[in-house]
PDB file of C-alpha atoms in Angstrom:
ATOM      1  CA  MET A   1       0.000   0.000   0.000  1.00  0.00           C
ATOM      2  CA  SER A   2       2.703   2.521   0.964  1.00  0.00           C
ATOM      3  CA  SER A   3       4.746   2.009  -2.223  1.00  0.00           C
ATOM      4  CA  LYS A   4       1.615   2.776  -4.264  1.00  0.00           C
ATOM      5  CA  MET A   5       1.163   5.980  -2.291  1.00  0.00           C
ATOM      6  CA  ASP A   6       4.835   6.789  -2.770  1.00  0.00           C
ATOM      7  CA  ARG A   7       4.466   6.285  -6.508  1.00  0.00           C
ATOM      8  CA  ARG A   8       1.374   8.470  -6.602  1.00  0.00           C
ATOM      9  CA  LYS A   9       3.149  11.142  -4.559  1.00  0.00           C
ATOM     10  CA  GLN A  10       6.171  10.985  -6.904  1.00  0.00           C
ATOM     11  CA  TYR A  11       3.910  11.255  -9.936  1.00  0.00           C
ATOM     12  CA  THR A  12       2.071  14.253  -8.470  1.00  0.00           C
ATOM     13  CA  ARG A  13       5.325  16.055  -7.699  1.00  0.00           C
ATOM     14  CA  MET A  14       6.688  15.274 -11.171  1.00  0.00           C
ATOM     15  CA  VAL A  15       3.547  16.607 -12.909  1.00  0.00           C
ATOM     16  CA  LEU A  16       3.591  19.759 -10.779  1.00  0.00           C
ATOM     17  CA  LYS A  17       7.263  20.360 -11.614  1.00  0.00           C
ATOM     18  CA  GLU A  18       6.666  19.838 -15.328  1.00  0.00           C
ATOM     19  CA  SER A  19       3.675  22.201 -15.244  1.00  0.00           C
ATOM     20  CA  LEU A  20       5.659  24.951 -13.552  1.00  0.00           C
ATOM     21  CA  MET A  21       8.568  24.497 -15.986  1.00  0.00           C
ATOM     22  CA  ASP A  22       6.158  24.852 -18.929  1.00  0.00           C
ATOM     23  CA  LEU A  23       4.644  28.010 -17.435  1.00  0.00           C
ATOM     24  CA  LEU A  24       8.111  29.489 -16.792  1.00  0.00           C
ATOM     25  CA  LYS A  25       8.745  29.422 -20.540  1.00  0.00           C
ATOM     26  CA  GLU A  26       5.897  31.917 -20.951  1.00  0.00           C
ATOM     27  CA  LYS A  27       5.897  34.087 -17.823  1.00  0.00           C
ATOM     28  CA  SER A  28       7.770  35.008 -14.661  1.00  0.00           C
ATOM     29  CA  ILE A  29       7.566  33.061 -11.411  1.00  0.00           C
ATOM     30  CA  SER A  30       6.000  36.065  -9.684  1.00  0.00           C
ATOM     31  CA  SER A  31       3.079  36.127 -12.138  1.00  0.00           C
ATOM     32  CA  ILE A  32       2.382  32.373 -12.071  1.00  0.00           C
ATOM     33  CA  THR A  33      -0.480  31.364  -9.792  1.00  0.00           C
ATOM     34  CA  ILE A  34      -1.068  28.096  -7.941  1.00  0.00           C
ATOM     35  CA  LYS A  35      -4.359  27.896  -9.833  1.00  0.00           C
ATOM     36  CA  GLU A  36      -2.529  27.937 -13.197  1.00  0.00           C
ATOM     37  CA  ILE A  37      -0.082  25.244 -12.075  1.00  0.00           C
ATOM     38  CA  CYS A  38      -2.945  23.044 -10.842  1.00  0.00           C
ATOM     39  CA  GLU A  39      -4.955  23.503 -14.047  1.00  0.00           C
ATOM     40  CA  LYS A  40      -1.963  22.615 -16.204  1.00  0.00           C
ATOM     41  CA  ALA A  41      -1.151  19.589 -14.028  1.00  0.00           C
ATOM     42  CA  ASP A  42      -4.824  18.588 -13.749  1.00  0.00           C
ATOM     43  CA  ILE A  43      -4.440  18.395  -9.966  1.00  0.00           C
ATOM     44  CA  ASN A  44      -6.623  20.103  -7.373  1.00  0.00           C
ATOM     45  CA  ARG A  45      -5.311  22.842  -5.105  1.00  0.00           C
ATOM     46  CA  SER A  46      -5.572  20.842  -1.889  1.00  0.00           C
ATOM     47  CA  THR A  47      -3.295  18.199  -3.441  1.00  0.00           C
ATOM     48  CA  TYR A  48      -0.866  20.930  -4.478  1.00  0.00           C
ATOM     49  CA  TYR A  49      -0.746  22.326  -0.935  1.00  0.00           C
ATOM     50  CA  ALA A  50      -0.113  18.846   0.442  1.00  0.00           C
ATOM     51  CA  HIS A  51       3.215  18.999  -1.426  1.00  0.00           C
ATOM     52  CA  PHE A  52       4.219  22.672  -1.690  1.00  0.00           C
ATOM     53  CA  ALA A  53       3.283  25.887   0.088  1.00  0.00           C
ATOM     54  CA  SER A  54       3.851  28.197  -2.894  1.00  0.00           C
ATOM     55  CA  GLN A  55       5.078  28.393  -6.482  1.00  0.00           C
ATOM     56  CA  TYR A  56       8.452  29.505  -5.068  1.00  0.00           C
ATOM     57  CA  GLU A  57       8.740  26.361  -2.952  1.00  0.00           C
ATOM     58  CA  LEU A  58       7.992  24.255  -6.040  1.00  0.00           C
ATOM     59  CA  LEU A  59      10.625  26.170  -8.048  1.00  0.00           C
ATOM     60  CA  ASN A  60      13.111  25.666  -5.215  1.00  0.00           C
ATOM     61  CA  ALA A  61      12.434  21.901  -5.278  1.00  0.00           C
ATOM     62  CA  ILE A  62      13.163  21.840  -9.036  1.00  0.00           C
ATOM     63  CA  GLU A  63      16.380  23.834  -8.537  1.00  0.00           C
ATOM     64  CA  GLU A  64      17.523  21.606  -5.661  1.00  0.00           C
ATOM     65  CA  GLU A  65      16.921  18.460  -7.716  1.00  0.00           C
ATOM     66  CA  PHE A  66      18.925  19.902 -10.628  1.00  0.00           C
ATOM     67  CA  ILE A  67      21.806  20.919  -8.341  1.00  0.00           C
ATOM     68  CA  GLU A  68      21.816  17.489  -6.634  1.00  0.00           C
ATOM     69  CA  ASP A  69      22.019  15.774 -10.035  1.00  0.00           C
ATOM     70  CA  LEU A  70      24.856  18.101 -11.087  1.00  0.00           C
ATOM     71  CA  VAL A  71      26.800  17.483  -7.860  1.00  0.00           C
ATOM     72  CA  ARG A  72      26.219  13.720  -8.140  1.00  0.00           C
ATOM     73  CA  THR A  73      27.577  13.860 -11.693  1.00  0.00           C
ATOM     74  CA  LEU A  74      30.635  15.953 -10.837  1.00  0.00           C
ATOM     75  CA  THR A  75      31.565  13.976  -7.709  1.00  0.00           C
ATOM     76  CA  GLN A  76      31.778  10.679  -9.590  1.00  0.00           C
ATOM     77  CA  TYR A  77      34.943  11.849 -11.378  1.00  0.00           C
ATOM     78  CA  THR A  78      38.463  12.075 -10.055  1.00  0.00           C
ATOM     79  CA  PHE A  79      41.191  13.523 -12.213  1.00  0.00           C
ATOM     80  CA  SER A  80      44.863  14.189 -11.721  1.00  0.00           C
ATOM     81  CA  LYS A  81      45.657  17.684 -10.460  1.00  0.00           C
ATOM     82  CA  GLU A  82      46.954  18.891 -13.851  1.00  0.00           C
ATOM     83  CA  ASP A  83      43.888  17.757 -15.788  1.00  0.00           C
ATOM     84  CA  ASP A  84      41.346  18.351 -13.053  1.00  0.00           C
ATOM     85  CA  THR A  85      39.921  21.782 -13.909  1.00  0.00           C
ATOM     86  CA  LEU A  86      39.720  21.252 -17.676  1.00  0.00           C
ATOM     87  CA  GLN A  87      38.100  17.832 -17.413  1.00  0.00           C
ATOM     88  CA  MET A  88      35.736  18.846 -14.617  1.00  0.00           C
ATOM     89  CA  THR A  89      34.694  21.881 -16.691  1.00  0.00           C
ATOM     90  CA  GLU A  90      34.049  19.608 -19.669  1.00  0.00           C
ATOM     91  CA  LYS A  91      31.906  17.283 -17.501  1.00  0.00           C
ATOM     92  CA  PHE A  92      30.020  20.353 -16.293  1.00  0.00           C
ATOM     93  CA  PHE A  93      29.241  21.427 -19.876  1.00  0.00           C
ATOM     94  CA  GLU A  94      28.266  17.857 -20.828  1.00  0.00           C
ATOM     95  CA  PHE A  95      25.783  17.762 -17.948  1.00  0.00           C
ATOM     96  CA  ILE A  96      24.373  21.166 -18.916  1.00  0.00           C
ATOM     97  CA  ALA A  97      24.022  20.013 -22.545  1.00  0.00           C
ATOM     98  CA  GLU A  98      22.171  16.849 -21.472  1.00  0.00           C
ATOM     99  CA  ASN A  99      19.829  18.940 -19.321  1.00  0.00           C
ATOM    100  CA  SER A 100      19.763  22.009 -21.549  1.00  0.00           C
ATOM    101  CA  GLU A 101      16.015  22.637 -21.558  1.00  0.00           C
ATOM    102  CA  VAL A 102      15.699  22.564 -17.767  1.00  0.00           C
ATOM    103  CA  CYS A 103      18.889  24.572 -17.308  1.00  0.00           C
ATOM    104  CA  GLN A 104      17.878  27.205 -19.846  1.00  0.00           C
ATOM    105  CA  THR A 105      14.508  27.635 -18.131  1.00  0.00           C
ATOM    106  CA  LEU A 106      16.108  27.881 -14.677  1.00  0.00           C
ATOM    107  CA  LEU A 107      18.686  30.427 -15.912  1.00  0.00           C
ATOM    108  CA  GLY A 108      16.055  32.381 -17.859  1.00  0.00           C
ATOM    109  CA  GLU A 109      14.547  35.743 -17.062  1.00  0.00           C
ATOM    110  CA  ASN A 110      11.364  34.220 -15.591  1.00  0.00           C
ATOM    111  CA  THR A 111      12.912  32.631 -12.484  1.00  0.00           C
ATOM    112  CA  ASP A 112      14.509  34.290  -9.488  1.00  0.00           C
ATOM    113  CA  ILE A 113      18.238  34.847  -8.930  1.00  0.00           C
ATOM    114  CA  HIS A 114      18.612  31.999  -6.393  1.00  0.00           C
ATOM    115  CA  PHE A 115      19.391  29.345  -8.998  1.00  0.00           C
ATOM    116  CA  GLN A 116      22.264  31.406 -10.389  1.00  0.00           C
ATOM    117  CA  LYS A 117      23.638  31.870  -6.879  1.00  0.00           C
ATOM    118  CA  LYS A 118      23.415  28.116  -6.218  1.00  0.00           C
ATOM    119  CA  GLY A 119      25.085  27.476  -9.559  1.00  0.00           C
ATOM    120  CA  MET A 120      27.872  29.874  -8.643  1.00  0.00           C
ATOM    121  CA  MET A 121      28.517  28.007  -5.389  1.00  0.00           C
ATOM    122  CA  ILE A 122      28.686  24.638  -7.186  1.00  0.00           C
ATOM    123  CA  THR A 123      30.917  25.987  -9.955  1.00  0.00           C
ATOM    124  CA  ARG A 124      33.246  27.479  -7.391  1.00  0.00           C
ATOM    125  CA  GLN A 125      33.371  24.349  -5.245  1.00  0.00           C
ATOM    126  CA  TYR A 126      33.857  21.741  -7.959  1.00  0.00           C
ATOM    127  CA  ILE A 127      35.597  23.514 -10.813  1.00  0.00           C
ATOM    128  CA  PHE A 128      37.579  26.546  -9.699  1.00  0.00           C
ATOM    129  CA  ASN A 129      38.386  25.750  -6.095  1.00  0.00           C
ATOM    130  CA  ASP A 130      41.842  24.228  -6.617  1.00  0.00           C
ATOM    131  CA  TRP A 131      42.804  26.728  -9.285  1.00  0.00           C
ATOM    132  CA  ILE A 132      41.957  29.710  -7.115  1.00  0.00           C
ATOM    133  CA  THR A 133      43.453  28.327  -3.896  1.00  0.00           C
ATOM    134  CA  ASP A 134      46.834  27.943  -5.653  1.00  0.00           C
ATOM    135  CA  MET A 135      46.996  31.715  -6.172  1.00  0.00           C
ATOM    136  CA  LYS A 136      48.730  33.839  -3.588  1.00  0.00           C
ATOM    137  CA  MET A 137      46.619  36.863  -2.718  1.00  0.00           C
ATOM    138  CA  ASP A 138      44.717  38.399   0.158  1.00  0.00           C
ATOM    139  CA  GLU A 139      41.250  37.053   0.897  1.00  0.00           C
ATOM    140  CA  GLU A 140      39.378  40.151  -0.314  1.00  0.00           C
ATOM    141  CA  THR A 141      41.136  40.112  -3.715  1.00  0.00           C
ATOM    142  CA  TYR A 142      40.564  36.372  -3.917  1.00  0.00           C
ATOM    143  CA  GLU A 143      36.804  36.889  -3.373  1.00  0.00           C
ATOM    144  CA  TYR A 144      36.586  39.509  -6.158  1.00  0.00           C
ATOM    145  CA  ILE A 145      38.479  37.361  -8.658  1.00  0.00           C
ATOM    146  CA  ASN A 146      36.456  34.312  -7.711  1.00  0.00           C
ATOM    147  CA  LEU A 147      33.181  36.209  -8.130  1.00  0.00           C
ATOM    148  CA  PHE A 148      34.307  37.493 -11.550  1.00  0.00           C
ATOM    149  CA  ILE A 149      35.308  34.049 -12.815  1.00  0.00           C
ATOM    150  CA  VAL A 150      32.335  32.128 -11.461  1.00  0.00           C
ATOM    151  CA  SER A 151      29.630  34.655 -12.399  1.00  0.00           C
ATOM    152  CA  GLY A 152      31.221  35.058 -15.834  1.00  0.00           C
ATOM    153  CA  SER A 153      31.172  31.289 -16.268  1.00  0.00           C
ATOM    154  CA  ILE A 154      27.465  31.152 -15.404  1.00  0.00           C
ATOM    155  CA  TYR A 155      26.660  33.823 -18.011  1.00  0.00           C
ATOM    156  CA  VAL A 156      28.876  32.120 -20.597  1.00  0.00           C
ATOM    157  CA  THR A 157      26.927  28.904 -19.945  1.00  0.00           C
ATOM    158  CA  LYS A 158      23.605  30.743 -20.250  1.00  0.00           C
ATOM    159  CA  ASN A 159      24.679  32.323 -23.541  1.00  0.00           C
ATOM    160  CA  TRP A 160      25.960  28.989 -24.862  1.00  0.00           C
ATOM    161  CA  LEU A 161      22.541  27.433 -24.212  1.00  0.00           C
ATOM    162  CA  GLU A 162      20.688  30.364 -25.770  1.00  0.00           C
ATOM    163  CA  SER A 163      22.832  30.196 -28.907  1.00  0.00           C
ATOM    164  CA  GLY A 164      21.981  26.523 -29.443  1.00  0.00           C
ATOM    165  CA  GLN A 165      25.216  25.064 -28.015  1.00  0.00           C
ATOM    166  CA  ASN A 166      27.254  26.196 -31.012  1.00  0.00           C
ATOM    167  CA  LYS A 167      30.426  24.678 -29.523  1.00  0.00           C
ATOM    168  CA  THR A 168      31.030  21.257 -27.964  1.00  0.00           C
ATOM    169  CA  PRO A 169      31.341  20.870 -24.168  1.00  0.00           C
ATOM    170  CA  LYS A 170      35.064  20.185 -24.718  1.00  0.00           C
ATOM    171  CA  GLU A 171      35.508  23.404 -26.745  1.00  0.00           C
ATOM    172  CA  MET A 172      33.650  25.410 -24.092  1.00  0.00           C
ATOM    173  CA  ALA A 173      35.808  23.917 -21.327  1.00  0.00           C
ATOM    174  CA  GLU A 174      38.966  24.829 -23.280  1.00  0.00           C
ATOM    175  CA  ILE A 175      37.782  28.419 -23.893  1.00  0.00           C
ATOM    176  CA  LEU A 176      37.028  28.973 -20.205  1.00  0.00           C
ATOM    177  CA  ASN A 177      40.183  27.260 -18.971  1.00  0.00           C
ATOM    178  CA  ASN A 178      42.429  29.139 -21.389  1.00  0.00           C
ATOM    179  CA  PHE A 179      40.911  32.447 -20.377  1.00  0.00           C
ATOM    180  CA  ILE A 180      41.139  31.689 -16.660  1.00  0.00           C
ATOM    181  CA  ASN A 181      44.678  30.313 -16.808  1.00  0.00           C
ATOM    182  CA  LYS A 182      46.191  32.677 -19.360  1.00  0.00           C
ATOM    183  CA  GLY A 183      43.976  35.756 -19.438  1.00  0.00           C
ATOM    184  CA  LEU A 184      43.010  37.790 -22.486  1.00  0.00           C
ATOM    185  CA  SER A 185      46.542  38.723 -23.498  1.00  0.00           C
ATOM    186  CA  ASN A 186      47.393  35.125 -24.442  1.00  0.00           C
ATOM    187  CA  MET A 187      44.250  34.555 -26.492  1.00  0.00           C
ATOM    188  CA  ARG A 188      45.266  36.750 -29.450  1.00  0.00           C
TER     189      ARG A 188
END
């Protein structure tokens, strides 16, 4: 009996998530109502409220699931120190490519800024952490450089998705790594 309920609960949550993602392609999170989500999902409001308190809580659940999948993907790889950043960056772009529709919606103008902030934390932790900790600088300078690199990487990823992934994940990883390691002066 309980596994049937679990399956029904999983199905309900999945349909609600899909409905919100569809609506986010058309309008902003702040203008989406619970009523619209329920109509699209063909689920009544009391069922919705049994799972989520608001459209923001539902969006947060979608973001958390995406981040968990990304972290699970990135933590399954171990690379040698020399190859680490480039290969981890490539794995990051491969994951984004495989989940491009969800990622593009979550990075779009219709969601809130929280997903980008979560993405920045993950990017920093798994991709740029070793690279940045090898640099010798004061903590304040370190924070500014880190913010520049990570936020730039998020916007590069967003643009790559919006332009139809016109380069391979490997090419994108090489572009970012070359820029981060060598700066603009060596890219001429």
